[in-house]
Coordinates of C-alpha atoms in Angstrom, one line a residue:
M15 CA 94.0 259.0 -83.6
T16 CA 91.1 260.1 -81.5
G17 CA 89.2 256.8 -82.5
L18 CA 91.9 255.1 -81.0
L19 CA 91.9 257.1 -77.6
V20 CA 88.2 256.6 -77.5
I21 CA 88.2 252.9 -77.9
S22 CA 91.2 252.8 -75.0
I23 CA 89.2 254.8 -72.6
I24 CA 86.0 252.6 -73.3
A25 CA 88.5 249.7 -72.4
L26 CA 89.8 251.5 -69.5
G27 CA 86.2 252.5 -68.0
S28 CA 85.0 248.5 -68.6
T29 CA 88.2 247.1 -67.1
L30 CA 87.4 249.7 -63.9
V31 CA 83.7 248.5 -63.7
I32 CA 84.7 245.0 -63.8
L33 CA 87.2 245.2 -61.4
T34 CA 84.6 246.7 -59.0
Q35 CA 82.1 244.3 -59.5
H36 CA 84.6 241.6 -58.5
R37 CA 86.0 243.4 -55.7
R38 CA 82.4 243.3 -54.5
F39 CA 81.6 240.3 -54.8
L40 CA 85.0 238.9 -53.3
E41 CA 84.1 241.4 -50.1
S42 CA 80.7 239.9 -49.8
Y43 CA 82.0 236.2 -50.1
R44 CA 84.5 237.2 -47.5
Q45 CA 81.8 238.3 -45.1
E46 CA 80.0 235.1 -45.7
V47 CA 82.8 233.2 -45.2
L48 CA 84.0 235.2 -41.7
Q49 CA 80.0 234.9 -41.0
T50 CA 80.1 231.2 -41.2
L51 CA 83.3 231.1 -39.4
Q52 CA 82.1 232.9 -36.4
E53 CA 79.0 230.8 -36.6
S54 CA 81.3 227.2 -36.6
Q55 CA 83.2 228.6 -33.4
A56 CA 79.7 229.3 -31.6
V57 CA 78.6 226.1 -32.0
K58 CA 82.1 224.7 -31.1
S59 CA 81.7 226.5 -27.9
D60 CA 78.4 225.1 -27.3
L61 CA 79.2 221.2 -28.1
E62 CA 82.5 221.7 -25.7
Q63 CA 79.6 223.2 -23.0
L64 CA 77.8 220.3 -23.8
L65 CA 80.2 217.8 -23.4
I66 CA 81.7 219.4 -19.9
Q67 CA 77.9 218.9 -18.5
A68 CA 77.8 215.1 -20.1
V69 CA 80.6 214.5 -18.4
E70 CA 79.9 216.1 -15.1
L71 CA 76.6 214.2 -15.2
S72 CA 78.1 211.2 -16.1
D73 CA 80.6 211.6 -13.2
Q74 CA 77.4 212.6 -10.9
I75 CA 75.6 208.9 -11.9
T76 CA 78.4 207.1 -11.7
A77 CA 79.2 208.6 -8.1
K78 CA 75.7 207.7 -7.2
L79 CA 75.6 204.0 -8.5
E80 CA 78.8 203.7 -6.4
S81 CA 77.4 204.6 -3.0
Q82 CA 74.2 202.8 -4.1
V83 CA 76.7 199.4 -5.1
M84 CA 78.8 199.9 -1.9
D85 CA 76.0 200.3 0.6
Q86 CA 74.4 197.5 -1.3
L87 CA 77.5 195.2 -0.5
K88 CA 77.7 196.8 3.0
N89 CA 74.1 195.7 3.8
T90 CA 74.5 192.5 2.2
G91 CA 77.6 192.0 4.6
E92 CA 75.8 192.9 8.0
K93 CA 73.0 190.6 6.8
G94 CA 75.3 187.4 7.0
D95 CA 74.1 186.8 3.9
N96 CA 75.3 183.2 2.3
S97 CA 76.2 184.6 -0.4
P98 CA 78.4 182.8 -2.8
I99 CA 80.7 185.7 -3.5
H100 CA 82.1 188.1 -0.9
P101 CA 83.3 191.3 -1.8
Q102 CA 86.7 190.5 -0.9
E103 CA 86.7 187.5 -3.0
V104 CA 85.4 189.6 -5.9
S105 CA 87.9 192.5 -5.9
N106 CA 90.7 189.8 -6.3
F107 CA 89.2 188.7 -9.7
S108 CA 90.6 191.7 -11.4
D109 CA 94.0 190.2 -10.4
R110 CA 93.6 187.2 -11.9
D111 CA 94.6 186.0 -15.8
S112 CA 91.8 185.1 -17.9
D113 CA 91.5 183.9 -21.6
G114 CA 88.0 184.1 -21.8
E115 CA 86.4 185.0 -24.9
S116 CA 83.5 186.9 -23.7
G117 CA 83.0 189.8 -26.2
H118 CA 85.3 192.9 -26.3
Y119 CA 85.9 193.6 -22.9
E120 CA 89.3 193.0 -21.5
L121 CA 90.7 192.9 -18.5
L122 CA 91.6 196.1 -16.8
S123 CA 94.4 197.9 -17.8
E124 CA 96.7 200.3 -15.9
A125 CA 94.5 203.4 -17.1
D126 CA 91.6 201.5 -15.5
Q127 CA 92.8 201.0 -11.6
D128 CA 91.3 203.7 -10.8
L129 CA 88.2 202.5 -11.1
P130 CA 85.6 201.6 -8.0
S131 CA 86.4 198.2 -7.0
Y132 CA 83.0 197.0 -7.9
Y133 CA 83.5 197.8 -11.1
H134 CA 86.8 195.4 -11.2
Q135 CA 84.2 192.7 -9.9
V136 CA 81.7 192.9 -12.6
L137 CA 84.3 193.1 -15.4
A138 CA 86.0 190.0 -13.8
L139 CA 82.6 187.9 -13.6
Q140 CA 82.1 188.9 -17.4
Q141 CA 85.2 187.7 -18.3
Q142 CA 84.6 184.8 -16.2
G143 CA 81.7 184.4 -18.7
Y144 CA 78.7 185.2 -16.6
A145 CA 75.8 186.4 -18.2
I146 CA 74.6 190.3 -17.3
K147 CA 71.6 188.7 -15.0
D148 CA 73.8 186.6 -13.6
I149 CA 76.4 189.2 -12.4
A150 CA 73.5 191.5 -11.2
R151 CA 72.6 188.4 -8.7
K152 CA 75.9 187.8 -7.5
L153 CA 76.5 191.0 -6.8
N154 CA 73.1 192.1 -5.5
M155 CA 72.6 194.6 -8.4
G156 CA 70.1 195.2 -10.7
R157 CA 70.7 194.5 -14.9
G158 CA 70.9 198.1 -16.0
E159 CA 73.5 198.9 -13.4
V160 CA 75.7 195.9 -14.8
S161 CA 75.1 196.7 -18.3
L162 CA 76.2 200.5 -17.2
I163 CA 79.3 199.7 -15.6
L164 CA 80.1 197.3 -18.8
N165 CA 79.2 200.1 -21.1
I166 CA 81.4 202.9 -19.2
I167 CA 84.5 200.3 -19.1
Q168 CA 84.2 200.3 -23.0
K169 CA 84.1 203.6 -23.6
R170 CA 86.7 204.4 -21.4
R171 CA 88.9 202.2 -23.6
V172 CA 87.5 203.9 -26.6
V173 CA 88.2 207.4 -25.5

């Protein structure tokens, strides 16, 4: 009987030791998970801040480009330039229907109506099959500006 009691005490002691070890392991694992969660939340917060800054920078660049293009359009109008396309005519291009298959750009949707008028002009000319260099020449803009405008329009549609 004492042998059975000794074996029971040893089994109970072993069980307590094993349970204590598992508890310590689970507690350390829990701490690692909490630390990883906190780090991921910090990274998420940083990424959100970067996104906000990127959007603000994009808005600033867009506003700057808009003002430059508007100044160029005003200057072109003041010079009496015999440009084949006048700002009034170009702004009407976005209202026309186009069946042109010129890539991944489509006519402006309802959501895109808040875009500046020269965005509409660029897209309308692109829909008519004009190359970027031709659009740039017709609207008295740089090729980079035209490419940027088309990319902004495409990105707005993806988002």
